[in-house]
Coordinates of C-alpha atoms and ligand atoms in Angstrom, one line a residue:
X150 CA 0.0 0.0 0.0
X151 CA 1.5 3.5 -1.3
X152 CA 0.0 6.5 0.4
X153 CA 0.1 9.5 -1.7
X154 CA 2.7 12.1 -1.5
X155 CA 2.9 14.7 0.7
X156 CA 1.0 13.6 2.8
X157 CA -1.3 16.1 4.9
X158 CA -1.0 15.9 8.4
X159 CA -2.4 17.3 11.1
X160 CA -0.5 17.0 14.3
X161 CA -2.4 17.4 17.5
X162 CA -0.1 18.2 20.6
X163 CA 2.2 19.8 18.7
X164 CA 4.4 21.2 21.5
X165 CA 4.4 18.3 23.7
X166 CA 7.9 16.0 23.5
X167 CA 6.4 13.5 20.9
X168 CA 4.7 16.9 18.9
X169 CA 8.8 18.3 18.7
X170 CA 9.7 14.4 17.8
X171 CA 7.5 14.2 14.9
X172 CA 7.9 18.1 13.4
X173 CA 11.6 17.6 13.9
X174 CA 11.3 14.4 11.4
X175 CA 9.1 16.1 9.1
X176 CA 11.3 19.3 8.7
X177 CA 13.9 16.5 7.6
X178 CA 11.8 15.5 4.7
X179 CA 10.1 18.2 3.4
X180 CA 9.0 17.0 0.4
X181 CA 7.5 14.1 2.1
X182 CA 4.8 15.9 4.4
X183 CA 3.2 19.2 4.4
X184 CA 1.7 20.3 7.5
X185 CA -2.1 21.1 7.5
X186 CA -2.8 21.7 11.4
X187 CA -1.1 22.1 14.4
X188 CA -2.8 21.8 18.2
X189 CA -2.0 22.3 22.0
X190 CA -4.0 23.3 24.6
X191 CA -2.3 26.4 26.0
X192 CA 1.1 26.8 25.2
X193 CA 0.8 30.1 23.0
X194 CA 4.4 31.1 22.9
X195 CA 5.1 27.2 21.7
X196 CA 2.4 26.7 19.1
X197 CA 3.6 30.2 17.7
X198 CA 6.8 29.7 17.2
X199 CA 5.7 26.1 15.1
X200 CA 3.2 28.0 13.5
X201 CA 5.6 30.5 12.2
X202 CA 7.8 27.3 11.0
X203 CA 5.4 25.2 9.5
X204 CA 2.8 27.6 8.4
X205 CA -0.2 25.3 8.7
X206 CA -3.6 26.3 7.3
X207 CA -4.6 25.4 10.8
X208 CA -3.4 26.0 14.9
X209 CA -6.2 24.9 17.3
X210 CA -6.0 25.6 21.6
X211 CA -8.1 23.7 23.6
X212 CA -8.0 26.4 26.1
X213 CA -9.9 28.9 24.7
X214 CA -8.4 31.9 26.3
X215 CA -4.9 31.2 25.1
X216 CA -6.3 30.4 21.5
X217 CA -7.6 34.1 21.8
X218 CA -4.2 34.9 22.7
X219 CA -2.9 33.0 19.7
X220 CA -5.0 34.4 16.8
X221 CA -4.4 37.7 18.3
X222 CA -0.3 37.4 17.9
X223 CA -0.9 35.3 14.6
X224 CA -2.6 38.4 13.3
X225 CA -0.3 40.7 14.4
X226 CA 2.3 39.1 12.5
X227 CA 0.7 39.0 9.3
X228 CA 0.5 35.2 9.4
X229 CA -2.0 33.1 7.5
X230 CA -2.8 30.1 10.1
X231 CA -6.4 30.2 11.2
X232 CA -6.5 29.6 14.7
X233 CA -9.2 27.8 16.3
X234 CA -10.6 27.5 19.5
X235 CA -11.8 24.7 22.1
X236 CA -11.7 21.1 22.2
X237 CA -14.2 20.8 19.8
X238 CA -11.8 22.3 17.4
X239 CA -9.6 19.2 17.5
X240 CA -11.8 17.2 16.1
X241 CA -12.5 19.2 13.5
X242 CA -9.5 19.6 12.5
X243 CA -9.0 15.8 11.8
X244 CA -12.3 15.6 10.2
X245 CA -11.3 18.1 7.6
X246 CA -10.6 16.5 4.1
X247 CA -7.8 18.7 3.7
X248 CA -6.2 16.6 6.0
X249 CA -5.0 12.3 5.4
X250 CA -2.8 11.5 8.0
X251 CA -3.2 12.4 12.1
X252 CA -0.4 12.3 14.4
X253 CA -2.4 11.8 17.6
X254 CA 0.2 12.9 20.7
X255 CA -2.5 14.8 23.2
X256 CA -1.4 13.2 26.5
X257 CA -4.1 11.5 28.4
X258 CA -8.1 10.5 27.9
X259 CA -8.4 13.7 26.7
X260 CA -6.7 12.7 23.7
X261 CA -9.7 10.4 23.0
X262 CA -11.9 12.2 21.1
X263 CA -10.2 13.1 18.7
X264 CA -8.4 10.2 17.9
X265 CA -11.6 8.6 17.9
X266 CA -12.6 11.1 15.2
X267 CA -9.6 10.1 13.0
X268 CA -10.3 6.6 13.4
X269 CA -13.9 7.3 12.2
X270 CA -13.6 9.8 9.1
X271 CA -11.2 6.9 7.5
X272 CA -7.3 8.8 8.4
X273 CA -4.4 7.2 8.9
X274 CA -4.1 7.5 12.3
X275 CA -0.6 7.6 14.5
X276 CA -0.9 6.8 17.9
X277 CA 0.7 8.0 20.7
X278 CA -1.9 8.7 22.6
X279 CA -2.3 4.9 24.2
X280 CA -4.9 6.3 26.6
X281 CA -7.3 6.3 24.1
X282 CA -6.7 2.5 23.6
X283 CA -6.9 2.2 27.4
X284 CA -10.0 3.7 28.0
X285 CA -11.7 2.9 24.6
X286 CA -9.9 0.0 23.1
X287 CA -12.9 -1.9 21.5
X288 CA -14.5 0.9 20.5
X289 CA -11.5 2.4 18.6
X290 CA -10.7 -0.6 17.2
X291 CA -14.5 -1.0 15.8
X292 CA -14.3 1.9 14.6
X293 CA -10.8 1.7 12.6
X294 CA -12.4 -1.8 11.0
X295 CA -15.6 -0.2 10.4
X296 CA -14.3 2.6 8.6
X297 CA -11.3 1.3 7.2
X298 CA -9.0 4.0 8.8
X299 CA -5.2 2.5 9.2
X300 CA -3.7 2.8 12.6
X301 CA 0.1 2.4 13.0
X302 CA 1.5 2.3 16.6
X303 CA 4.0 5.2 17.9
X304 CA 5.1 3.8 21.1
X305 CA 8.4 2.5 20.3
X306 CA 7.4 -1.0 22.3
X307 CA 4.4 -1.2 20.0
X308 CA 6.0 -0.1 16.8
X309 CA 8.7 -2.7 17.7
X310 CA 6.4 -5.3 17.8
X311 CA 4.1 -4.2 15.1
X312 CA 7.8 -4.5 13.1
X313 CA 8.7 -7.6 14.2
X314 CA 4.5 -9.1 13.3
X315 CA 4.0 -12.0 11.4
X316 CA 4.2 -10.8 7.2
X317 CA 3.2 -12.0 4.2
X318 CA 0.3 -14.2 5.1
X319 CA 1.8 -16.2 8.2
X320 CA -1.0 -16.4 10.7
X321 CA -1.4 -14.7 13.8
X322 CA -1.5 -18.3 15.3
X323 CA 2.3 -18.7 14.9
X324 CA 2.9 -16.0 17.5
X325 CA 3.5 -17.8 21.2
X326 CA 3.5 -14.3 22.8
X327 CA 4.3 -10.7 22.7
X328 CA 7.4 -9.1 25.0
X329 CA 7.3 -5.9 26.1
X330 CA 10.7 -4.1 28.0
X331 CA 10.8 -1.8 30.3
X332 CA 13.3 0.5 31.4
X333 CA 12.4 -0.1 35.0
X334 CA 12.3 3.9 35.4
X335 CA 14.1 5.7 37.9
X336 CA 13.1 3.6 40.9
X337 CA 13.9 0.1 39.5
X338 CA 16.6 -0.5 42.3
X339 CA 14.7 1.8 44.9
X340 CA 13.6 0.0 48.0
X341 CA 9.4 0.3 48.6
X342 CA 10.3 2.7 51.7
X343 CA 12.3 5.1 49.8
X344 CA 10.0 5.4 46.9
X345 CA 7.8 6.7 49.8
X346 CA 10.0 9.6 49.8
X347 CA 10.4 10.3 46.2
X348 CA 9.7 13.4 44.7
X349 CA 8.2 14.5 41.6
X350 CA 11.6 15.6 40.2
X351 CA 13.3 12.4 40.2
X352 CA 10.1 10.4 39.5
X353 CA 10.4 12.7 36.1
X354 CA 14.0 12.0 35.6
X355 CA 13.9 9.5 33.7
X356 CA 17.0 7.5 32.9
X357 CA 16.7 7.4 29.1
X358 CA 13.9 8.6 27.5
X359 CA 13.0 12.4 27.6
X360 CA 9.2 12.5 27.8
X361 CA 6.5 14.8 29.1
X362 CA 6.1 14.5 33.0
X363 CA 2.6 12.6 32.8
X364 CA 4.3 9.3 31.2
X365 CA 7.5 9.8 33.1
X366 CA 5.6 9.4 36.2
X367 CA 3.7 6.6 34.7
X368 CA 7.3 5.0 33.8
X369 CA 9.0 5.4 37.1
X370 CA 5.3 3.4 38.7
X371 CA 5.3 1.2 35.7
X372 CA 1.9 2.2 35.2
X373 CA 3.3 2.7 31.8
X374 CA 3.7 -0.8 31.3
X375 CA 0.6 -1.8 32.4
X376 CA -1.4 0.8 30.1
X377 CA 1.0 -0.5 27.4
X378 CA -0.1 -4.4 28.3
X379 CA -3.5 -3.2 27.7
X380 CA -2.9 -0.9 24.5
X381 CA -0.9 -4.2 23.1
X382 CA -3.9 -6.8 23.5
X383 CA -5.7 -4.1 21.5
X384 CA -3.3 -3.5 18.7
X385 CA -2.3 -7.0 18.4
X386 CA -5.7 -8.6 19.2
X387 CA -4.8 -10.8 21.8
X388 CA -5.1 -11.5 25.8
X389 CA -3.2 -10.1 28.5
X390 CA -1.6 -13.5 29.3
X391 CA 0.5 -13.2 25.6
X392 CA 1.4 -10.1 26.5
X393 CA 4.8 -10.7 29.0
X394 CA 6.7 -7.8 30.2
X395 CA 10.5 -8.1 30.9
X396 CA 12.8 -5.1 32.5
X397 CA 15.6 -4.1 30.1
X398 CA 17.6 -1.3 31.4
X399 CA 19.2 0.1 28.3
X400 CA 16.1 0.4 26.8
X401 CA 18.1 -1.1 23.1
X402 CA 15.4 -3.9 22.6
X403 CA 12.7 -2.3 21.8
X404 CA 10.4 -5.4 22.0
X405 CA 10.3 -8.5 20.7
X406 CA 7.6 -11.1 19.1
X407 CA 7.7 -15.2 20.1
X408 CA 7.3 -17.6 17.7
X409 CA 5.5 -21.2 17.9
X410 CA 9.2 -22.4 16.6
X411 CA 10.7 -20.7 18.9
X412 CA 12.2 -17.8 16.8
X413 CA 12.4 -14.8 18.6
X414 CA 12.1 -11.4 16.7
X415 CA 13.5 -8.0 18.1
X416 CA 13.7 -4.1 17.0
X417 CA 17.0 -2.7 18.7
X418 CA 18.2 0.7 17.9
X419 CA 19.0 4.1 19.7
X420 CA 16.3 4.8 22.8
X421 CA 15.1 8.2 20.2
X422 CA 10.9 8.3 19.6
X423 CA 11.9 9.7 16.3
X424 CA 12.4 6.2 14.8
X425 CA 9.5 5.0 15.8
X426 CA 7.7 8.4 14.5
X427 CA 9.6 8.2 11.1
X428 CA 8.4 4.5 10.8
X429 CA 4.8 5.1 11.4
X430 CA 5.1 8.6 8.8
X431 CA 6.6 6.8 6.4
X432 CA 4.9 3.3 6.6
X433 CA 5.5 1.5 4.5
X434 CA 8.4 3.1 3.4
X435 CA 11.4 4.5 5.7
X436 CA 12.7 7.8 5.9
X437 CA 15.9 9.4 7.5
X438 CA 14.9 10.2 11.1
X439 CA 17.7 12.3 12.3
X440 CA 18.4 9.2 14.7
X441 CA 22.2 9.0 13.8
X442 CA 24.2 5.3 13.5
X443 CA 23.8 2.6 16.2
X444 CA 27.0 1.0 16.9
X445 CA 26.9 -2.5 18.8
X446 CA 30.1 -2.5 19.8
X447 CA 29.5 0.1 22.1
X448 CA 26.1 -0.6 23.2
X449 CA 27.3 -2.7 26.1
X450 CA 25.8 -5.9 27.5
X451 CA 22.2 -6.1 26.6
X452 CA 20.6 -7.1 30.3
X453 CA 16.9 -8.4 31.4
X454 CA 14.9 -9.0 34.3
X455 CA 11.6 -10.4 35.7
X456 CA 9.4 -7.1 36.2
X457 CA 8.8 -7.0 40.5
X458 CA 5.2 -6.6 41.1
X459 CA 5.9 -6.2 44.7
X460 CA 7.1 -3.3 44.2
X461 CA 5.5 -1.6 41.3
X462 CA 2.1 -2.8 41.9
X463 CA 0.3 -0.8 39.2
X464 CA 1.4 -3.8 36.4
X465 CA -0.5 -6.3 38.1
X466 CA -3.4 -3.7 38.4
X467 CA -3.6 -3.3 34.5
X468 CA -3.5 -6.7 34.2
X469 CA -6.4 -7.0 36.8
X470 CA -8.4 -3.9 34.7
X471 CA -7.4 -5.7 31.6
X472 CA -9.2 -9.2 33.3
X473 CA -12.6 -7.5 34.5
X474 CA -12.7 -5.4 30.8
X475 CA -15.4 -3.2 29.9
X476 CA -15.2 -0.5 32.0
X477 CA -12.6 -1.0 34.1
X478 CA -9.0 -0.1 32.1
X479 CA -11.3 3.6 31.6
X480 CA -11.0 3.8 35.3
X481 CA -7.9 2.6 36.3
X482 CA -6.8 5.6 33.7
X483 CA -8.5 8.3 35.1
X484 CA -7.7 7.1 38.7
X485 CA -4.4 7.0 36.8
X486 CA -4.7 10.0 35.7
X487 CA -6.0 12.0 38.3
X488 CA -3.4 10.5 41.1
X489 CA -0.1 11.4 38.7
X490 CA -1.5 14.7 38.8
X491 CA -2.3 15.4 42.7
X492 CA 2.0 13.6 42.5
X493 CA 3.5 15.9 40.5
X494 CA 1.5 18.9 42.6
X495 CA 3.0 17.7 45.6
X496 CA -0.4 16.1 47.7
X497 CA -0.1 12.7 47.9
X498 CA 3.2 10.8 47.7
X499 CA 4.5 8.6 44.9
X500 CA 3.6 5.2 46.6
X501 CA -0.2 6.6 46.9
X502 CA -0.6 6.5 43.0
X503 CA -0.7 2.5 43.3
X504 CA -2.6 2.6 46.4
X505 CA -5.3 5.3 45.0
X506 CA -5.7 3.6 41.6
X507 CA -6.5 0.1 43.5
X508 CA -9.0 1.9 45.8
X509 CA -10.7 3.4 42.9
X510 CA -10.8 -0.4 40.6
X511 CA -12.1 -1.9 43.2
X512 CA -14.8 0.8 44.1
X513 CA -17.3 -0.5 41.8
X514 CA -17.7 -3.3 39.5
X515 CA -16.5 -1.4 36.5
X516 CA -16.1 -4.3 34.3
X517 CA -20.1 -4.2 34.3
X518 CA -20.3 -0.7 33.3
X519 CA -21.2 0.3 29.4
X520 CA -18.2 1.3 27.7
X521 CA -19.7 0.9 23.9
X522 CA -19.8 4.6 23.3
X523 CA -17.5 7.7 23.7
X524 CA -20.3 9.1 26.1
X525 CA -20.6 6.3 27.8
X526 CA -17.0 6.1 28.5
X527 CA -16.3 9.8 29.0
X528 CA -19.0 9.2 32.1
X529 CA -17.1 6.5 33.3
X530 CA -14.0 8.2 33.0
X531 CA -15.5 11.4 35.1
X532 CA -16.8 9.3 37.6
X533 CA -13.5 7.6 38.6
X534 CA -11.5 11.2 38.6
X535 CA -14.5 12.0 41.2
X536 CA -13.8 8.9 42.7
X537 CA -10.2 9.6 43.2
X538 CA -10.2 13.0 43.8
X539 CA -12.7 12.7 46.9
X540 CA -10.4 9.1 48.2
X541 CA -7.3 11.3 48.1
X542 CA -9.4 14.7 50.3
Ligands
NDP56 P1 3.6 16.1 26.7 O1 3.1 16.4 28.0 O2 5.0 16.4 26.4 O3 2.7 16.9 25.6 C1 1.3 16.8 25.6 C2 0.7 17.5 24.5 O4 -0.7 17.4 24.5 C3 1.1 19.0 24.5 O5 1.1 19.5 23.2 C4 -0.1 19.6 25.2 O6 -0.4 21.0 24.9 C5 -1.3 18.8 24.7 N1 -2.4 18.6 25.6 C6 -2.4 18.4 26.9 N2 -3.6 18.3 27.4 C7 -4.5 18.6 26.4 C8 -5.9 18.8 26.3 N3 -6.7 18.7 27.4 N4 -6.4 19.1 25.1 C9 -5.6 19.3 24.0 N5 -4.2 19.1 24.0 C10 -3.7 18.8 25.2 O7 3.3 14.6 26.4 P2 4.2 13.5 25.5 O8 4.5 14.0 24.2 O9 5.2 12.9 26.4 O10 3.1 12.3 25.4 C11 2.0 12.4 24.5 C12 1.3 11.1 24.4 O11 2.3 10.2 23.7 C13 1.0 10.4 25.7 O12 -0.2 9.7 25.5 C14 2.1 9.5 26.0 O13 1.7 8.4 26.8 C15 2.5 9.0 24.6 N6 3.8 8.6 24.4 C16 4.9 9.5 24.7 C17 6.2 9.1 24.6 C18 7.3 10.0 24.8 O14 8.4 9.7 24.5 N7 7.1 11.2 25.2 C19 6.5 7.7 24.2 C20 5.4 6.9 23.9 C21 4.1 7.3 24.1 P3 0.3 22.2 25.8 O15 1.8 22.1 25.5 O16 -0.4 23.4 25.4 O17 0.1 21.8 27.3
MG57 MG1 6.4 3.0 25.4

């Protein structure tokens, strides 16, 4: 399949770390992409300075005070960008049939619409946003089948696999099981007692990717992991139990597909989202990323571990969310969600993510709740931030 060239693309959370990633690949191939719409939610000084760059027919703030901010500064300097304002805007924006190919990188279930929006008018959609699978995996998957929209995975553990997938006709049934790695995050050798004392700055610092805080919270819980258990049975259309999880430091193995014969498949290459990015953009082509050489005689000794769920519980609650279904991954990621938040604003410790996140999954039998519509799930999602907000008082 040959998509045609340039592609359109609208890239929503343009100024967030995978936003940079992906306008940083497409200013290395211009000819390649041209760039139709740009969104945030408030950074004004951010989005103008990519506006200025790109020149999209489009810039969209979810915020609607900044985006008055915006379309005040865009006028002033004679651009041509029409700005936009409110949530609603986003999905507009990847309705629009000026527009083929969405880079979906809005962190969080507020990312959902949206990419659910893609997913429906037929795009090719690009997802980063693994919330959306999370909270709305069969839906969005429905959707992409019903419409006939392609969705290519941009988290590098997903693109890896999605690389290393059976081609050419083999069937699904020669996979054993998927294997996810994990960094570990920057607690992997803490102690439970003195990831009671961490603080938000080095639950961010993360040892080898650079991220936005949200997921580099998630990563240092393993939360991230969990969500990305979940967002692989999705992808991959499979159970939890294929889906294994193994701690790699180095974070060089990507991940890796099992075979039935026992071949096992792996993408390596530098720890950089842009090679994912430039796979998914280019797909099924390839494209110069920026990502320079990767030499394995330097690389070091490749190491891996058993994940402990002792001491990053929230793994084994994905895999508990991912168990009940319906409703229930949709509430583990707003408790998610709403708990990284209350973190990284200093009210409850680090160790309280796990602890609020079980309190709210086991609240309620959320597995029983409807989750067959965005409206449906957006109430379930707002219940659960409720729900954790109140348990955390
Ligand atoms: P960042 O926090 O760096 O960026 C988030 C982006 O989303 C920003 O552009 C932000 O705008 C925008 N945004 C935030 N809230 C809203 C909202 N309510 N409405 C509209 N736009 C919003 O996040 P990342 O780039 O790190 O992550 C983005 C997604 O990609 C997440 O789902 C994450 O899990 C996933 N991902 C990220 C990886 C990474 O390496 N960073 C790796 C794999 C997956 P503003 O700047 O105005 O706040
Ligand atoms: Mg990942």
């Amino acid at each position: 399949m040959s998509h045609q060239l340039p592609r359109s693309l609208a890239v929503l959370g343009a100024t967030g770390s995978i936003g940079c990633s992906t306008l940083d690949v497409v200013a290395r191939n211009p000819e390649r992409f041209r760039v139709v719409a740009l969104t945030a939610n408030a950074d004004v000084a951010g989005l103008l300075k990519q506006i200025q760059q790109f020149q999209p027919q489009y810039a969209a703030l979810a915020d609607r005070d900044a985006a008055q901010r915006l379309a005040t500064e865009v006028k002033q300097l004679g651009l041509k960008t029409e700005v936009l304002a409110g949530a609603e805007a986003l999905v507009d924006i990847v309705r629009l049939d000026a527009v083929d190919t969405v880079m979906a990188a809005i962190v969080g279930a507020a990312g959902l619409p949206s990419a659910l929006a893609a997913a429906e008018a037929g795009k090719v959609l690009l997802l980063a946003n693994k919330e959306s699978l999370v909270v709305a995996g069969q839906l969005l998957m429905d959707t992409v089948a019903a419409s006939g929209a392609t969705l290519l995975p941009i988290d590098s553990e997903h693109n890896a696999v999605f690389q290393c997938w059976p081609q050419g006709g083999a069937a699904k049934q020669s996979v054993k099981r998927i294997l996810l790695t994990a960094s570990g995050g920057p607690f992997r050798e803490w102690s439970l007692e003195e990831m009671q004392q961490a603080t938000p700055a080095q639950a961010v610092a993360h040892p080898n990717w650079s991220m936005g805080a949200k997921i580099s919270v998630d990563s240092a819980t393993m939360m991230n992991k969990g969500l990305e258990v979940i967002e692989a049975c999705w992808l991959f259309d499979c159970a939890h139990t294929q889906v294994d999880v193994v701690v790699h430091p180095k974070s060089i193995v990507h991940s890796l597909v099992e075979y039935i014969d026992g071949s096992v498949l792996a993408e390596l290459g530098h720890p950089d989202m842009r090679t994912p990015i430039a796979h998914a953009l280019a797909w099924p082509e390839r494209i110069d990323s920026g990502v320079g050489l990767f030499d394995l005689t330097t690389a070091g000794a490749l190491e891996f571990f058993p994940p402990d769920e002792q001491r990053f519980p929230c793994l084994r609650l994905a895999r508990e969310a991912s168990a009940l279904g319906g409703a229930a991954p949709a509430a583990l990621n707003a408790a998610n969600e709403i708990a990284v938040e209350l973190f990284l604003n200093e009210q409850v410790g680090f160790t309280n993510i796990a602890e609020l996140v079980e309190q709210v999954l086991n609240a309620k039998a959320w597995g029983s709740e409807a989750h067959d519509s965005l409206a449906a799930l957006m109430a379930v999602d707002e219940e659960a931030r409720a729900l954790a907000r109140q348990l955390a008082a």
